[in-house]
Amino acid sequence: LSPSQESGRCSPRRGPHHHHPPRPAVQKFTPNPMREEQKVCFIGRFREVPTSDSIRAAFFDFPHDAVSYVRLQYRNGEFMGFAHIEFKHCAWAARAVAQRRWVVGAQQVQVRYNYLQRNLLVSRYQTIRHTLPEGLHYFAHFLTHAEDSALVTAIDQGPWCHDLTRRTQQWGVKYNYSTSQLEPLAPPHNTLPGYLHPIIARIGKLFPFPYHPNQTIINEYVRGQGLRPHIDRIDLFDDMIITINLNGYASMTFHHPTTNRSHALLLEPGSLMVLTGQARYQWTHCIAQFPVIRMDTGEELHRTRRISITLRTLTEVPPHKPALTPTR
């Protein structure tokens, strides 16, 4: 498939101060413009499993309800010694990071930013298609405006889950972000919704083999929400990750941990992105929390509500297959 074909087609309250041990004095800090809008922090070095309430209580001298959510990190049912915490305002996250050392219960822990957000200039696919990761395929106009709107309407008729800071819907099976494990879903959510069937059939025409995804997560992103850098679990999901972008723009940053190369790609409403090969297994991808997308052309796009549909196929063993190239 040629690049031109790809692009052209398709909360507890604060406790009394005397109930908490003293802490080091707050250090001065200078806001970093690359991080000034970041709210998610990493809190770690726990020796024992804390509670979400005890972590929230550690920030008792912050404004009331300063913490949006706390998520303890587990793997295979075992606590990994750290958690992610999101503050409601970036200034409070910056203050927590500046102080660095905090006391949760009787444990001394450290707070830092969850990841370094880089406010890269964002490019359209045609501009950077030759430098993007191998195995990334992008279709700028996969859906018409009417199809985009109809999908958003159908999705909003389903039940939204509030387990994360962003709203989600999961179909087929559920990926539990707290335990990092898959869980069965009760009918009718144990199969993909009917409104996705014609879209999946159209996607299947891009490939010379049958395409039958059996798991999807639908994410809603509003202004200021993002997605941390990650690679979709290779032990749970197969070679191909497909994302459909609806309603709003987003900037997706791809980063190669070994070479330290990064590219920021504009995802347009109605577009479809396929990750296979190196793009699937060797590059992380994320969406920064910045509310304004700054383009390499000088224009600025203000983020609005965006919905993404991620389609995946479950696998029982780690795949070792070559990159899959869409064809006509």
Coordinates of C-alpha atoms in Angstrom, one line a residue:
L1 CA 0.0 0.0 0.0
S2 CA 1.5 3.3 -1.0
P3 CA 1.6 6.2 1.4
S4 CA -0.7 8.3 -0.8
Q5 CA -3.3 5.5 -0.7
E6 CA -3.1 5.3 3.1
S7 CA -3.5 9.0 3.7
G8 CA -6.1 9.6 1.1
R9 CA -8.4 6.7 2.0
C10 CA -9.9 5.9 3.9
S11 CA -12.3 11.3 48.4
P12 CA -11.6 11.6 52.0
R13 CA -11.3 14.9 53.8
R14 CA -8.2 16.4 55.2
G15 CA -7.3 15.1 58.6
P16 CA -6.0 17.2 61.5
H17 CA -2.3 18.1 61.1
H18 CA -1.3 16.6 64.4
H19 CA -2.4 13.1 63.1
H20 CA 0.4 13.2 60.6
P21 CA 4.2 13.0 61.1
P22 CA 6.3 16.1 60.1
R23 CA 7.7 16.3 56.6
P24 CA 10.6 18.1 55.0
A25 CA 10.1 21.7 54.1
V26 CA 8.7 22.4 50.7
Q27 CA 11.4 23.0 48.1
K28 CA 11.2 25.8 45.7
F29 CA 10.6 24.8 42.1
T30 CA 10.6 26.5 38.7
P31 CA 7.7 25.4 36.4
N32 CA 8.9 23.5 33.4
P33 CA 7.0 24.5 30.3
M34 CA 7.3 21.0 29.0
R35 CA 5.5 19.7 32.1
E36 CA 3.3 22.7 33.1
E37 CA 0.1 20.9 32.2
Q38 CA 0.9 17.5 33.7
K39 CA -1.2 16.2 36.5
V40 CA -0.3 12.5 36.7
C41 CA 2.4 11.4 39.2
F42 CA 4.2 8.3 40.2
I43 CA 4.3 7.5 43.9
G44 CA 6.6 4.7 44.9
R45 CA 9.0 2.8 47.2
F46 CA 6.2 1.3 49.2
R47 CA 7.3 -1.6 51.5
E48 CA 3.7 -2.5 52.3
V49 CA 0.4 -2.2 50.4
P50 CA -1.1 1.2 51.2
T51 CA -4.8 2.1 50.8
S52 CA -6.0 4.7 48.4
D53 CA -7.3 6.7 51.4
S54 CA -3.9 6.7 53.1
I55 CA -2.3 8.1 50.0
R56 CA -4.9 10.8 49.7
A57 CA -4.4 11.6 53.4
A58 CA -0.7 12.2 52.9
F59 CA -1.6 15.4 51.0
F60 CA -3.8 16.8 53.9
D61 CA -2.5 20.4 53.6
F62 CA -3.4 20.5 49.9
P63 CA -6.8 22.0 49.0
H64 CA -9.8 19.7 49.7
D65 CA -10.2 16.9 47.2
A66 CA -7.0 17.8 45.4
V67 CA -6.6 14.2 44.2
S68 CA -8.7 13.0 41.3
Y69 CA -7.8 9.4 41.6
V70 CA -5.3 6.9 43.0
R71 CA -4.5 3.6 41.2
L72 CA -2.3 1.0 43.0
Q73 CA -0.3 -1.1 40.5
Y74 CA -0.6 -4.8 40.5
R75 CA 0.8 -7.5 38.3
N76 CA -0.4 -11.1 38.4
G77 CA -2.2 -10.2 41.6
E78 CA 0.9 -8.9 43.4
F79 CA 1.4 -5.3 44.4
M80 CA 4.3 -3.8 42.5
G81 CA 5.3 -1.2 45.2
F82 CA 4.0 1.9 43.5
A83 CA 0.9 3.7 42.5
H84 CA -0.2 6.4 40.1
I85 CA -1.9 9.5 41.4
E86 CA -3.6 12.3 39.5
F87 CA -4.1 15.7 40.9
K88 CA -7.0 18.0 39.8
H89 CA -4.6 20.9 39.0
C90 CA -1.1 20.9 37.5
A91 CA 0.2 23.3 40.2
W92 CA -0.6 20.7 42.9
A93 CA 1.2 18.0 41.0
A94 CA 4.2 20.3 40.6
R95 CA 4.2 21.0 44.3
A96 CA 4.1 17.3 45.1
V97 CA 7.0 16.6 42.8
A98 CA 9.0 19.5 44.1
Q99 CA 8.7 18.3 47.7
R100 CA 9.5 14.8 46.4
R101 CA 9.5 12.9 49.7
W102 CA 6.2 12.2 51.4
V103 CA 4.9 10.1 54.3
V104 CA 2.1 7.6 53.7
G105 CA 1.1 6.1 56.9
A106 CA 4.5 5.2 58.4
Q107 CA 6.2 4.7 55.0
Q108 CA 8.6 7.2 53.4
V109 CA 7.8 7.4 49.7
Q110 CA 8.8 9.5 46.7
V111 CA 6.7 11.4 44.2
R112 CA 7.7 12.2 40.6
Y113 CA 6.1 12.8 37.4
N114 CA 4.7 9.6 35.8
Y115 CA 6.5 10.4 32.6
L116 CA 8.1 13.3 30.9
Q117 CA 5.6 14.9 28.5
R118 CA 7.3 16.6 25.6
N119 CA 5.3 19.3 23.9
L120 CA 6.5 18.3 20.5
L121 CA 5.4 20.1 17.3
V122 CA 2.8 17.9 15.7
S123 CA 2.8 16.9 12.0
R124 CA 0.3 15.5 9.6
Y125 CA 0.9 12.0 8.2
Q126 CA 2.0 13.2 4.7
T127 CA 4.7 15.4 6.2
I128 CA 6.4 12.7 8.3
R129 CA 5.3 9.4 6.7
H130 CA 8.9 8.4 5.8
T131 CA 10.2 8.8 9.3
L132 CA 7.3 7.2 11.2
P133 CA 7.9 3.7 12.7
E134 CA 7.9 0.7 10.3
G135 CA 4.5 -1.0 10.5
L136 CA 2.4 2.2 11.1
H137 CA -0.4 2.7 8.6
Y138 CA -2.7 5.7 8.6
F139 CA -5.9 6.4 6.7
A140 CA -6.9 10.0 7.1
H141 CA -10.5 9.7 5.7
F142 CA -11.5 6.2 6.6
L143 CA -14.9 7.5 7.9
T144 CA -17.1 10.2 6.5
H145 CA -18.3 13.0 8.8
A146 CA -21.8 11.4 8.9
E147 CA -20.3 8.0 9.8
D148 CA -18.2 9.6 12.5
S149 CA -21.2 11.3 14.1
A150 CA -23.4 8.2 13.9
L151 CA -20.8 6.1 15.7
V152 CA -20.5 8.8 18.5
T153 CA -24.3 8.7 18.9
A154 CA -24.3 4.9 19.1
I155 CA -21.5 4.8 21.6
D156 CA -23.1 7.4 23.8
Q157 CA -26.2 5.1 24.1
G158 CA -24.0 2.5 25.9
P159 CA -23.0 2.5 29.5
W160 CA -19.8 4.5 30.4
C161 CA -17.5 3.2 33.1
H162 CA -15.8 5.6 35.5
D163 CA -13.0 3.3 36.8
L164 CA -10.3 5.6 35.3
T165 CA -10.0 9.4 35.1
R166 CA -11.3 9.1 31.5
R167 CA -14.6 7.3 30.7
T168 CA -14.4 4.0 29.0
Q169 CA -16.5 1.1 27.5
Q170 CA -15.1 -2.4 27.1
W171 CA -16.6 -5.1 25.0
G172 CA -15.6 -8.8 24.4
V173 CA -13.5 -9.1 27.6
K174 CA -12.4 -6.5 30.1
Y175 CA -8.8 -5.4 30.7
N176 CA -8.5 -4.6 34.4
Y177 CA -6.1 -1.7 34.7
S178 CA -5.6 -2.4 38.4
T179 CA -4.6 -6.0 38.2
S180 CA -3.3 -5.9 34.5
Q181 CA -5.4 -9.0 33.8
L182 CA -8.3 -9.9 31.5
E183 CA -11.7 -10.5 33.0
P184 CA -14.9 -12.0 31.5
L185 CA -17.9 -9.7 30.8
A186 CA -21.5 -10.6 31.1
P187 CA -23.8 -10.5 28.1
P188 CA -24.3 -8.4 26.0
H189 CA -20.9 -6.9 26.7
N190 CA -19.1 -10.3 26.1
T191 CA -19.3 -9.6 22.3
L192 CA -18.5 -6.6 20.2
P193 CA -21.5 -4.2 19.7
G194 CA -23.5 -4.4 16.5
Y195 CA -22.6 -0.9 15.3
L196 CA -19.0 -2.0 14.9
H197 CA -19.7 -5.0 12.6
P198 CA -19.9 -3.0 9.3
I199 CA -16.8 -1.0 10.3
I200 CA -14.9 -4.2 11.0
A201 CA -16.0 -5.7 7.7
R202 CA -14.6 -2.6 5.9
I203 CA -11.3 -2.8 7.8
G204 CA -11.1 -6.5 6.8
K205 CA -10.9 -5.5 3.2
L206 CA -7.6 -3.8 3.8
F207 CA -5.9 -7.1 4.6
P208 CA -5.4 -10.3 2.6
F209 CA -6.5 -12.5 5.5
P210 CA -9.6 -12.7 7.7
Y211 CA -9.9 -10.0 10.4
H212 CA -11.9 -10.9 13.5
P213 CA -11.1 -8.7 16.5
N214 CA -12.7 -9.9 19.7
Q215 CA -11.9 -7.2 22.2
T216 CA -12.3 -3.4 22.1
I217 CA -11.9 -0.5 24.5
I218 CA -13.7 2.8 23.8
N219 CA -12.0 5.8 25.4
E220 CA -13.4 9.3 25.8
Y221 CA -10.9 12.1 26.1
V222 CA -11.9 15.6 27.1
R223 CA -9.7 18.7 27.3
G224 CA -6.6 18.0 29.4
Q225 CA -6.8 14.2 29.5
G226 CA -4.1 12.0 28.0
L227 CA -2.7 8.5 27.9
R228 CA 0.7 7.5 29.3
P229 CA 3.4 5.9 27.1
H230 CA 2.9 2.2 26.7
I231 CA 3.1 -0.8 24.4
D232 CA -0.1 -2.9 24.4
R233 CA 0.5 -6.1 26.2
I234 CA 2.2 -8.6 23.8
D235 CA 1.2 -11.6 25.9
L236 CA -2.5 -10.7 25.8
F237 CA -3.1 -9.1 22.4
D238 CA -2.1 -10.2 18.9
D239 CA 0.1 -8.6 16.2
M240 CA -2.3 -5.8 15.1
I241 CA -3.7 -2.9 17.1
I242 CA -6.3 -0.7 15.3
T243 CA -7.5 2.7 16.5
I244 CA -10.4 4.7 15.0
N245 CA -10.4 8.4 15.9
L246 CA -13.8 10.1 16.3
N247 CA -15.1 13.6 16.8
G248 CA -11.9 15.5 17.8
Y249 CA -8.2 15.9 17.0
A250 CA -5.4 14.3 19.1
S251 CA -1.6 14.2 19.0
M252 CA -0.1 10.8 19.3
T253 CA 3.6 10.7 20.2
F254 CA 5.7 7.6 19.2
H255 CA 9.0 7.1 21.1
H256 CA 11.7 4.5 20.6
P257 CA 13.3 3.8 24.0
T258 CA 16.7 2.7 22.5
T259 CA 17.3 5.3 19.9
N260 CA 15.4 8.1 21.8
R261 CA 13.6 9.1 18.6
S262 CA 10.2 10.7 18.9
H263 CA 7.5 11.7 16.4
A264 CA 4.2 13.4 17.0
L265 CA 1.4 12.5 14.6
L266 CA -1.9 14.3 14.2
L267 CA -4.9 12.0 14.5
E268 CA -7.8 13.5 12.6
P269 CA -11.5 12.8 13.1
G270 CA -12.7 9.9 11.1
S271 CA -9.1 8.5 10.7
L272 CA -7.9 4.9 11.2
M273 CA -4.5 3.9 12.4
V274 CA -3.0 0.4 12.2
L275 CA 0.0 -0.6 14.4
T276 CA 2.0 -3.7 13.3
G277 CA 5.6 -4.8 13.3
Q278 CA 8.0 -2.3 14.9
A279 CA 5.3 0.2 15.6
R280 CA 3.4 -2.4 17.5
Y281 CA 6.3 -4.0 19.5
Q282 CA 9.2 -1.6 19.7
W283 CA 7.8 2.0 19.9
T284 CA 5.7 3.3 22.8
H285 CA 2.7 5.5 22.0
C286 CA 1.0 8.1 24.1
I287 CA -1.3 11.1 24.1
A288 CA -0.1 14.2 26.0
Q289 CA -2.4 16.1 28.3
F290 CA -1.7 19.5 26.6
P291 CA -5.1 21.1 25.7
V292 CA -3.6 22.8 22.6
I293 CA -2.0 20.9 19.7
R294 CA 0.8 23.0 18.2
M295 CA 1.4 22.1 14.6
D296 CA 4.7 22.3 12.7
T297 CA 2.9 24.6 10.3
G298 CA 2.4 27.2 13.0
E299 CA -1.3 26.6 13.5
E300 CA -2.9 25.6 16.8
L301 CA -5.7 23.2 17.2
H302 CA -7.7 23.3 20.5
R303 CA -8.6 19.9 21.7
T304 CA -12.3 19.1 22.2
R305 CA -14.1 15.9 23.1
R306 CA -12.5 12.9 21.3
I307 CA -13.5 9.2 21.3
S308 CA -11.2 6.4 20.2
I309 CA -12.1 2.9 19.4
T310 CA -9.3 0.4 19.9
L311 CA -9.8 -3.0 18.3
R312 CA -7.6 -6.0 19.4
T313 CA -7.5 -9.7 19.1
L314 CA -6.7 -11.9 22.1
T315 CA -3.7 -14.2 21.9
E316 CA -2.7 -17.0 24.3
V317 CA 1.1 -17.0 23.5
P318 CA 3.5 -14.2 22.7
P319 CA 3.3 -13.7 18.9
H320 CA 6.4 -13.8 16.7
K321 CA 5.1 -12.8 13.3
P322 CA 6.3 -10.3 10.7
A323 CA 4.7 -6.9 10.1
L324 CA 1.4 -7.0 8.5
T325 CA 0.9 -4.7 5.5
P326 CA -2.6 -3.6 4.5
T327 CA -3.4 -4.2 0.8
R328 CA -6.3 -3.4 -1.5

